[in-house]
PDB file of C-alpha atoms in Angstrom:
ATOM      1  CA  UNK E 213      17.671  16.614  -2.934  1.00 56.00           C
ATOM      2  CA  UNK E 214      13.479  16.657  -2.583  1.00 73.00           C
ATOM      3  CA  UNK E 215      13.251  13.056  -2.496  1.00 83.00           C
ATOM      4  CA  UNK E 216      12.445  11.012   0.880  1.00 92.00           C
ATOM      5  CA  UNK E 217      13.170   7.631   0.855  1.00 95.00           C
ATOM      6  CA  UNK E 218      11.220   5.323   3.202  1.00 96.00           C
ATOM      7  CA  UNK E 219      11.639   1.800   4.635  1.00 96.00           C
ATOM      8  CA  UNK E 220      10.031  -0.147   4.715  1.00 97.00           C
ATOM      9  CA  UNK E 221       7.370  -0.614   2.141  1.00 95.00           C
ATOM     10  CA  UNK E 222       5.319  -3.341   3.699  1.00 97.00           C
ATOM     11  CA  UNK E 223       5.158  -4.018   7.209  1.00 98.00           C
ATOM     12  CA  UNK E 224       3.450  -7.072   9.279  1.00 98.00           C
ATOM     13  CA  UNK E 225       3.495  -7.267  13.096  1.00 97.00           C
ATOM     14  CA  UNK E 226       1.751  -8.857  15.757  1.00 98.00           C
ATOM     15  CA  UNK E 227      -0.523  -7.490  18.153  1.00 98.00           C
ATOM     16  CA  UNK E 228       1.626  -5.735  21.161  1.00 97.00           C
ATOM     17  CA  UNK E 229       4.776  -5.600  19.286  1.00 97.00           C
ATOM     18  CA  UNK E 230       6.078  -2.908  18.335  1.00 98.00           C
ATOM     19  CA  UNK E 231       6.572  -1.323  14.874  1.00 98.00           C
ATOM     20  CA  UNK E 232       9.471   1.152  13.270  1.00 98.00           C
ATOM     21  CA  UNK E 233       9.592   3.117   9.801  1.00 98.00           C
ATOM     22  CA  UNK E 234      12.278   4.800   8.694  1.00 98.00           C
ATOM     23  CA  UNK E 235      12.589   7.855   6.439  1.00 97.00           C
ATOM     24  CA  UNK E 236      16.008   9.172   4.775  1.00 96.00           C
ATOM     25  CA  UNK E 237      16.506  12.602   2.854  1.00 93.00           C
ATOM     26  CA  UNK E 238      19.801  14.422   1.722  1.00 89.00           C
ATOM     27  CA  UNK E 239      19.160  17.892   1.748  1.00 85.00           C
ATOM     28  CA  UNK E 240      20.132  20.240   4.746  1.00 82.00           C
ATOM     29  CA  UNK E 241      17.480  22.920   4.323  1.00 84.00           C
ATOM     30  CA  UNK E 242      14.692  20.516   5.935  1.00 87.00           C
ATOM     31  CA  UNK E 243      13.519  21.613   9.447  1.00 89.00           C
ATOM     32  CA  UNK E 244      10.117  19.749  10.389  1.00 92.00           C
ATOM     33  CA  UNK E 245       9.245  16.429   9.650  1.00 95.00           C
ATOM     34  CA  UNK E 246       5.545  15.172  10.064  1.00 95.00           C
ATOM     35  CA  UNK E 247       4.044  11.425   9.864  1.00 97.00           C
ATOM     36  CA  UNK E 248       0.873  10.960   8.745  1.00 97.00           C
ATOM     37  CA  UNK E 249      -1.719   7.741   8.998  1.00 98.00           C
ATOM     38  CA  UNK E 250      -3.858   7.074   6.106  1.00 97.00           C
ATOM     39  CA  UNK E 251      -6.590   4.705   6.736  1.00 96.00           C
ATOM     40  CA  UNK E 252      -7.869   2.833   3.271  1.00 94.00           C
ATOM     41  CA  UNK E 253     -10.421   5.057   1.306  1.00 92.00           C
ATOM     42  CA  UNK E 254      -9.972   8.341   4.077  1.00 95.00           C
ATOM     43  CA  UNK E 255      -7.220  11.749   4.363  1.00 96.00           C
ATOM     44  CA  UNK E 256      -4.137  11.539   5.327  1.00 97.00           C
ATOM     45  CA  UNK E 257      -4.106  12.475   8.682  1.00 96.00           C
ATOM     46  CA  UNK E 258      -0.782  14.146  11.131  1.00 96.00           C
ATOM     47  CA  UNK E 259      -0.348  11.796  13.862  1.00 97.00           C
ATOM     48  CA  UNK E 260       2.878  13.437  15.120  1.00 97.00           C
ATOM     49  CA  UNK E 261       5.779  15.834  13.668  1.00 95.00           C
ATOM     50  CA  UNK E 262       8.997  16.975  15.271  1.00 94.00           C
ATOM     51  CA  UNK E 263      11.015  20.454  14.400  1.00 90.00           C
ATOM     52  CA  UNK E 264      14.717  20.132  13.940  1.00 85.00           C
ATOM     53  CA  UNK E 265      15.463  21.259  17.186  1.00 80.00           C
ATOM     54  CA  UNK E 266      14.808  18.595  18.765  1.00 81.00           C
ATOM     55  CA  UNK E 267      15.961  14.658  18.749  1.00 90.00           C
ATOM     56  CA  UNK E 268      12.884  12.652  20.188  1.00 94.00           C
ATOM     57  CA  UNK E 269       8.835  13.231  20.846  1.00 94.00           C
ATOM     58  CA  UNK E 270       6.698  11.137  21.891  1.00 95.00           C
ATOM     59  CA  UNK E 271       3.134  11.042  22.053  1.00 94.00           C
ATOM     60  CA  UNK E 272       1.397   8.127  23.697  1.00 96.00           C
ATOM     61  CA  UNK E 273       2.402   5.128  22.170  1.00 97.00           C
ATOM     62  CA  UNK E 274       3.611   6.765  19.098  1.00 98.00           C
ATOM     63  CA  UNK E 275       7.310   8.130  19.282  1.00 97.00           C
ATOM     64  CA  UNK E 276       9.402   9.650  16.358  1.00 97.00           C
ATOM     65  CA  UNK E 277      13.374  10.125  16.434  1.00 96.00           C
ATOM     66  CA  UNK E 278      15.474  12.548  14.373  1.00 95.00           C
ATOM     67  CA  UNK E 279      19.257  12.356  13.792  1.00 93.00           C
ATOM     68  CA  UNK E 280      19.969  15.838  11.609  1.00 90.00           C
ATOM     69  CA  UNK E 281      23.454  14.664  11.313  1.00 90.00           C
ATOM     70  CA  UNK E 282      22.674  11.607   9.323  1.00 91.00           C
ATOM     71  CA  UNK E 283      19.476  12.784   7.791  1.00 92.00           C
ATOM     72  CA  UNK E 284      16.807  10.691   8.925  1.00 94.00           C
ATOM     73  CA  UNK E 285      13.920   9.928  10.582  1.00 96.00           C
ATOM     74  CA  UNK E 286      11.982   7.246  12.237  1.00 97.00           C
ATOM     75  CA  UNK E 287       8.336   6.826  13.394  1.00 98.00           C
ATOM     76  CA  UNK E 288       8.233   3.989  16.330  1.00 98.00           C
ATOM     77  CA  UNK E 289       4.870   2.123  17.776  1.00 98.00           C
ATOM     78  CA  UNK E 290       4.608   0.627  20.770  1.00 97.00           C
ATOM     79  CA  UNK E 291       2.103  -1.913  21.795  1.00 98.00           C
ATOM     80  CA  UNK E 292       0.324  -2.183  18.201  1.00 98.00           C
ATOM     81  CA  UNK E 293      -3.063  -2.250  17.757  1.00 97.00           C
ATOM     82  CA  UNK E 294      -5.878  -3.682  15.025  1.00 96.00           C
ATOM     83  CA  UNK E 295      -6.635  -0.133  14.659  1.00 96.00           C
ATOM     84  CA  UNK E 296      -2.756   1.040  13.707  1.00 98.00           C
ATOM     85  CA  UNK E 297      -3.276  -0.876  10.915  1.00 98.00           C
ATOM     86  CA  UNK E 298      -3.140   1.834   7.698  1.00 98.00           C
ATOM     87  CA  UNK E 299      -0.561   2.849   5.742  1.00 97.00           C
ATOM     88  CA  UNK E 300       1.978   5.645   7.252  1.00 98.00           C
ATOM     89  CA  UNK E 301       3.728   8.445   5.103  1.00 97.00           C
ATOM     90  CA  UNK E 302       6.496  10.635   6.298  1.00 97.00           C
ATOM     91  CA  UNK E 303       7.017  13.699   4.875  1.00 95.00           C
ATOM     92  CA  UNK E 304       9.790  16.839   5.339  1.00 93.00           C
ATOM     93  CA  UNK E 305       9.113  20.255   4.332  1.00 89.00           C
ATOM     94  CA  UNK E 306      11.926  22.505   1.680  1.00 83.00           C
ATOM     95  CA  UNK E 307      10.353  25.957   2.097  1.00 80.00           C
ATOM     96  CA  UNK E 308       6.804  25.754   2.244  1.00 79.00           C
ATOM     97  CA  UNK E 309       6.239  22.290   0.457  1.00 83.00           C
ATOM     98  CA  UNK E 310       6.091  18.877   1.618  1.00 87.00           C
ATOM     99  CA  UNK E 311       7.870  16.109   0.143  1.00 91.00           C
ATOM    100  CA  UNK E 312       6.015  13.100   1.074  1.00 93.00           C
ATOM    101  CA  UNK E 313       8.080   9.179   1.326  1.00 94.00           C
ATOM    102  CA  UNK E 314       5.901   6.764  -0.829  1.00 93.00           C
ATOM    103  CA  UNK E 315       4.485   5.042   2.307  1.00 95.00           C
ATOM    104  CA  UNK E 316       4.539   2.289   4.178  1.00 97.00           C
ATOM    105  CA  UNK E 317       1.904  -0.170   4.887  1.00 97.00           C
ATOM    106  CA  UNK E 318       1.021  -1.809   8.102  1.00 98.00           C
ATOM    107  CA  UNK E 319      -0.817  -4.373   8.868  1.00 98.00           C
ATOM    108  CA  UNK E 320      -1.030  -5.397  12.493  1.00 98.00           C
ATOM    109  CA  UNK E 321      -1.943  -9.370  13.079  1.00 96.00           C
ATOM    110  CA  UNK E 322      -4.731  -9.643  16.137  1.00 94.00           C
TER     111      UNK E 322
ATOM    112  CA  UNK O  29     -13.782  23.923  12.656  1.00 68.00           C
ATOM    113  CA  UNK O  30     -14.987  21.877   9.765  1.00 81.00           C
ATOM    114  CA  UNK O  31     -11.385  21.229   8.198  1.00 94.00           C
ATOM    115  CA  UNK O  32     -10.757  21.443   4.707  1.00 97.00           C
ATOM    116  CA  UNK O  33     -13.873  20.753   2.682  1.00 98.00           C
ATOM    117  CA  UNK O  34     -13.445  19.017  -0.696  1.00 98.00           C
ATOM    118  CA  UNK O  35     -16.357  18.415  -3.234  1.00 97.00           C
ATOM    119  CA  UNK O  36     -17.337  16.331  -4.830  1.00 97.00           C
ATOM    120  CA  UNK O  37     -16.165  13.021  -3.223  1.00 97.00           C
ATOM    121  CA  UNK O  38     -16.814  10.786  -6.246  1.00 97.00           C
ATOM    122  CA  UNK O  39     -16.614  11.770  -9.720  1.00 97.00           C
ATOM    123  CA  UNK O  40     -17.274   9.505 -12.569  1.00 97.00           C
ATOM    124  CA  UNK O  41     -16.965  10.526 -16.034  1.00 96.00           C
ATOM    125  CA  UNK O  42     -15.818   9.785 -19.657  1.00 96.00           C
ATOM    126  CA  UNK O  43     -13.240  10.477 -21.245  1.00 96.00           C
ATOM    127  CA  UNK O  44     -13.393  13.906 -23.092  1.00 96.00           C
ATOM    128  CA  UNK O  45     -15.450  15.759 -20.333  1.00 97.00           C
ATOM    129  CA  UNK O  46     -14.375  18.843 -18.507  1.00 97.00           C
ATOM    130  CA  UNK O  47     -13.915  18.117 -14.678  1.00 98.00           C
ATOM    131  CA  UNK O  48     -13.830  20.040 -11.668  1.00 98.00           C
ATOM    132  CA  UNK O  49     -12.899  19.856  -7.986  1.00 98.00           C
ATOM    133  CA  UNK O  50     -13.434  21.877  -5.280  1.00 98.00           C
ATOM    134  CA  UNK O  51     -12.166  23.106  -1.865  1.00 98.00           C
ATOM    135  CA  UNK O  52     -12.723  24.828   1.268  1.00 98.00           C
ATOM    136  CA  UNK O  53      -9.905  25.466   2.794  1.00 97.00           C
ATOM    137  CA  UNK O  54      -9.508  25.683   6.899  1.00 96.00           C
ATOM    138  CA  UNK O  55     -10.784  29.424   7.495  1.00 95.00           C
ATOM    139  CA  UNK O  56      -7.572  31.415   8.353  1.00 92.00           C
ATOM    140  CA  UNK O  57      -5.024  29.532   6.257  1.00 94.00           C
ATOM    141  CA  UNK O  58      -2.718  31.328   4.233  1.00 93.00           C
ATOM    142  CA  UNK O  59      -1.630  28.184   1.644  1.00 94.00           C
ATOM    143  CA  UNK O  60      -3.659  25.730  -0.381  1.00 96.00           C
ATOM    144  CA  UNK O  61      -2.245  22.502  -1.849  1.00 96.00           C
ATOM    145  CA  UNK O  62      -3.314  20.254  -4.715  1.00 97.00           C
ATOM    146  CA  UNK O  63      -2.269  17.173  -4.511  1.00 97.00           C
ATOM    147  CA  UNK O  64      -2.644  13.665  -6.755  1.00 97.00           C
ATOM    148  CA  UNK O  65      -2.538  10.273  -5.389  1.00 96.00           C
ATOM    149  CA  UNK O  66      -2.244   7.350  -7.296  1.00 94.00           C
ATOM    150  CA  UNK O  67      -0.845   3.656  -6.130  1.00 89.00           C
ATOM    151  CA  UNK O  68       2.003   4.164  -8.979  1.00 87.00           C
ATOM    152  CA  UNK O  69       2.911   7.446  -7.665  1.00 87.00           C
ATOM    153  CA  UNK O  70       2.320   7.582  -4.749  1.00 89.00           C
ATOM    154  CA  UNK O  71       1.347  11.327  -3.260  1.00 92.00           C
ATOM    155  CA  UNK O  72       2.021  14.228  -5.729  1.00 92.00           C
ATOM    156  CA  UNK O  73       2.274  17.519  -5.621  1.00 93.00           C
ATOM    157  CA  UNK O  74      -0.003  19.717  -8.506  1.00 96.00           C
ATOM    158  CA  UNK O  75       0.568  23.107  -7.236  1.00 96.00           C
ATOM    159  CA  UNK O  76       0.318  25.189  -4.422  1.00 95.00           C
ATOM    160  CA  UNK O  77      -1.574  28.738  -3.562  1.00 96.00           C
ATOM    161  CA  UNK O  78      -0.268  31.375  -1.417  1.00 94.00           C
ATOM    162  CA  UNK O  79      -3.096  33.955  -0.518  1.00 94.00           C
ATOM    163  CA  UNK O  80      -4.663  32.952  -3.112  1.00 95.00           C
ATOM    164  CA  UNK O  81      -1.923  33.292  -5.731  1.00 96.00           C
ATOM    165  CA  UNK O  82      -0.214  30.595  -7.278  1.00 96.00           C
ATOM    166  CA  UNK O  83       3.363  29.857  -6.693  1.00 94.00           C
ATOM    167  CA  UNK O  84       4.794  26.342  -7.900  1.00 92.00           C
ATOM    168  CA  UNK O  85       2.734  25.084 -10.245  1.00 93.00           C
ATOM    169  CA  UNK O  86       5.628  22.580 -11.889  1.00 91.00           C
ATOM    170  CA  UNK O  87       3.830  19.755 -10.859  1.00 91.00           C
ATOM    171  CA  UNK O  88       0.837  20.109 -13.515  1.00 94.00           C
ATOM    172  CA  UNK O  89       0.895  17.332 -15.273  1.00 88.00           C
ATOM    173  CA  UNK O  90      -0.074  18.848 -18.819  1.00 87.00           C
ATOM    174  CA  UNK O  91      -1.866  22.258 -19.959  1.00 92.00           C
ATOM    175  CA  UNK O  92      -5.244  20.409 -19.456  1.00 96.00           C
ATOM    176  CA  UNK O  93      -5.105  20.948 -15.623  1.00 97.00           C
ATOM    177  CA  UNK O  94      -5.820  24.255 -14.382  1.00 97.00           C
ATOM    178  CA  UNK O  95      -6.440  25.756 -10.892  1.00 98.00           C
ATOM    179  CA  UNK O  96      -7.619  28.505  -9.602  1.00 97.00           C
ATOM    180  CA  UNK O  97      -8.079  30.299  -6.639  1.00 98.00           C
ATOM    181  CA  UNK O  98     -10.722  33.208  -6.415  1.00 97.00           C
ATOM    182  CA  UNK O  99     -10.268  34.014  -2.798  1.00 95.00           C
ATOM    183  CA  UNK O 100      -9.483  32.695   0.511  1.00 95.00           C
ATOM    184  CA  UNK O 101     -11.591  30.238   0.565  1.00 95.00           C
ATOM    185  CA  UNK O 102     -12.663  28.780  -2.463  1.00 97.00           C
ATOM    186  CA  UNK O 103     -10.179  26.631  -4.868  1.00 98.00           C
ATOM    187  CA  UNK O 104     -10.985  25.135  -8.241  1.00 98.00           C
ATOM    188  CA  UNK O 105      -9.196  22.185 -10.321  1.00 98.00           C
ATOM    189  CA  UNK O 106     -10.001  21.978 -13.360  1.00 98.00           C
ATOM    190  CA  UNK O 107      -9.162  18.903 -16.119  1.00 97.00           C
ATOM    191  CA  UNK O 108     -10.204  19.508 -19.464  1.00 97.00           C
ATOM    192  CA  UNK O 109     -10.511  17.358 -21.461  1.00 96.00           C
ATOM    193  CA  UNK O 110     -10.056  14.334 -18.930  1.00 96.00           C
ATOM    194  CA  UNK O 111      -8.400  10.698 -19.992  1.00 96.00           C
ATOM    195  CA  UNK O 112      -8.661   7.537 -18.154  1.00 96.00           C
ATOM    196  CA  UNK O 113      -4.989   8.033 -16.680  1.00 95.00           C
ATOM    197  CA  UNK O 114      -6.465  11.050 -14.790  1.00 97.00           C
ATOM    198  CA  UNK O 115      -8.047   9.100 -12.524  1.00 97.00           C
ATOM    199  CA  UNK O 116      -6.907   9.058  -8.953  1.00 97.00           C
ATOM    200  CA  UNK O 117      -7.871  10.381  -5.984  1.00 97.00           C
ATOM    201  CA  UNK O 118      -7.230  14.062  -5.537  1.00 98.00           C
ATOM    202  CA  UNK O 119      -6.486  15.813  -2.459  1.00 98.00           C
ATOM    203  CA  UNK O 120      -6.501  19.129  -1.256  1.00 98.00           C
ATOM    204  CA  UNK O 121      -4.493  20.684   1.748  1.00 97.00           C
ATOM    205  CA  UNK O 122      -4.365  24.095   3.412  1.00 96.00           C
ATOM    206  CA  UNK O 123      -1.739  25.340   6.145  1.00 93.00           C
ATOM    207  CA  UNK O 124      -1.075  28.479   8.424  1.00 90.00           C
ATOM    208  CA  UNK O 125       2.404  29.148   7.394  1.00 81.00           C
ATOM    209  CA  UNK O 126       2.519  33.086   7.970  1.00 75.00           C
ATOM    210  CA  UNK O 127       6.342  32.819   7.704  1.00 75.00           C
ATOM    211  CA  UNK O 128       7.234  30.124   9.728  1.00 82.00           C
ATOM    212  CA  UNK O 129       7.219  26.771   7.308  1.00 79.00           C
ATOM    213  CA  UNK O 130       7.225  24.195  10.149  1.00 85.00           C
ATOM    214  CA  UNK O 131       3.406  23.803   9.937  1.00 89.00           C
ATOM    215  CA  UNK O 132       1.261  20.751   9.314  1.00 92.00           C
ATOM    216  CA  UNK O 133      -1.011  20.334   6.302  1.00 94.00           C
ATOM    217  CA  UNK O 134      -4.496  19.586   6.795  1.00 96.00           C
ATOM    218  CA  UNK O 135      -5.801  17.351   4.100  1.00 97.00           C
ATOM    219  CA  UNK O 136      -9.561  17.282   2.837  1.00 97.00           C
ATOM    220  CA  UNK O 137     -11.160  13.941   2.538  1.00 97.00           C
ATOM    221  CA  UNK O 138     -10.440  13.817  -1.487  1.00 97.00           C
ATOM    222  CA  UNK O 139     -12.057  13.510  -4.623  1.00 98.00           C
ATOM    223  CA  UNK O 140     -12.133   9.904  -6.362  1.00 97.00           C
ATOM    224  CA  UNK O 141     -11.599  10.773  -9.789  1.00 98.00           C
ATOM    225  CA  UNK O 142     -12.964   7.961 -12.708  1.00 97.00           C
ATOM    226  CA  UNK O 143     -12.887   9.010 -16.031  1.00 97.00           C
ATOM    227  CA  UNK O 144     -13.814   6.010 -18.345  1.00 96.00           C
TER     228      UNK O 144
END
């Protein structure tokens, strides 16, 4: 029930398209659901969460969806960068502790 | 604010010695996280503080990690003795939770851990 299962592990794209990750989980107690952006050799760092309570933020060119129904989560790019380029980690919280997916690695092609 | 201050941010050792991190947490948070990152494992939780008292501490790997947490805003882990399969890079994380969970973690800029 802790475990977060994300998709996919590796990811290659070229510069302007777009990129999606995808996170699944099975419990019901989880209510917020953060991505974070991990640049090689630095913190993890929040780039954007959403609360239960809602389906869809978005923040720039970085957008995450939530379907509560079928228990997942996605984190969507637009217009990729050189810079996006890191690996990505979503995470949901069960009480007061993260669970974190194992991370996905991007690497966007100039 | 300064964020979450961890020290030191490279550790080399050998095998045997006693090790320990350190962290500032953000002033005003109420939780404290240790976490473990290796490519194997990925992210991994060590334990967690609540005003300063521990409250999960499952994820210790064995008896020779300890943590402490003296006050607000000092935290200790400690490895004695260390082994080679300690290393990693070790992260700590604090959070305003004050009863509502749906908080982000702030994460310190880690500690990469060598141990010959």
């Amino acid at each position: 029930g802790e475990n977060v299962e994300q998709h996919p592990s590796t990811l290659s794209v070229q510069e302007g398209d777009s990129a999606v990750i995808k996170c699944t989980y099975s419990d019901s107690a989880s209510n917020y659901f953060p991505w974070y952006k991990q640049e090689l050799g630095k913190r993890p760092q929040l780039i954007i969460d959403i609360r239960s309570n809602v389906g869809e933020k978005k923040d720039q060119r970085i957008a995450v969806t939530l379907n509560k129904t079928a228990k997942h989560f996605s984190l969507h790019i637009t217009e990729t960068q050189p810079e996006d380029s890191a690996v990505y980690f979503c995470a949901k919280n069960t009480g007061n502790q993260f669970y974190f997916g194992t991370g996905t690695s991007l690497t966007v092609i100039p | 604010d300064a964020g979450v201050i961890q020290s030191p941010r490279h550790e080399v050792t050998e095998m045997g010695q006693e090790v320990t991190l350190r962290c500032k947490p953000i002033s005003g948070h109420d939780y404290l996280f240790w976490y473990r990152q290796t490519m194997m494992r990925g992210l991994e939780l060590l334990i967690y503080f609540n005003n300063n008292v521990p409250i999960d501490d499952s994820g210790m790997p064995e008896d020779r990690f300890s943590a402490k947490m003296p006050n607000a805003s000092f935290s200790t882990l400690k490895i004695q003795p260390s082994e080679p399969r300690d290393s990693a890079v070790y992260f700590c994380a604090s959070s305003y939770i004050m009863g509502d969970p749906n908080q982000p973690q702030h994460f310190g800029d880690g500690t990469r851990l060598s141990i010959l």
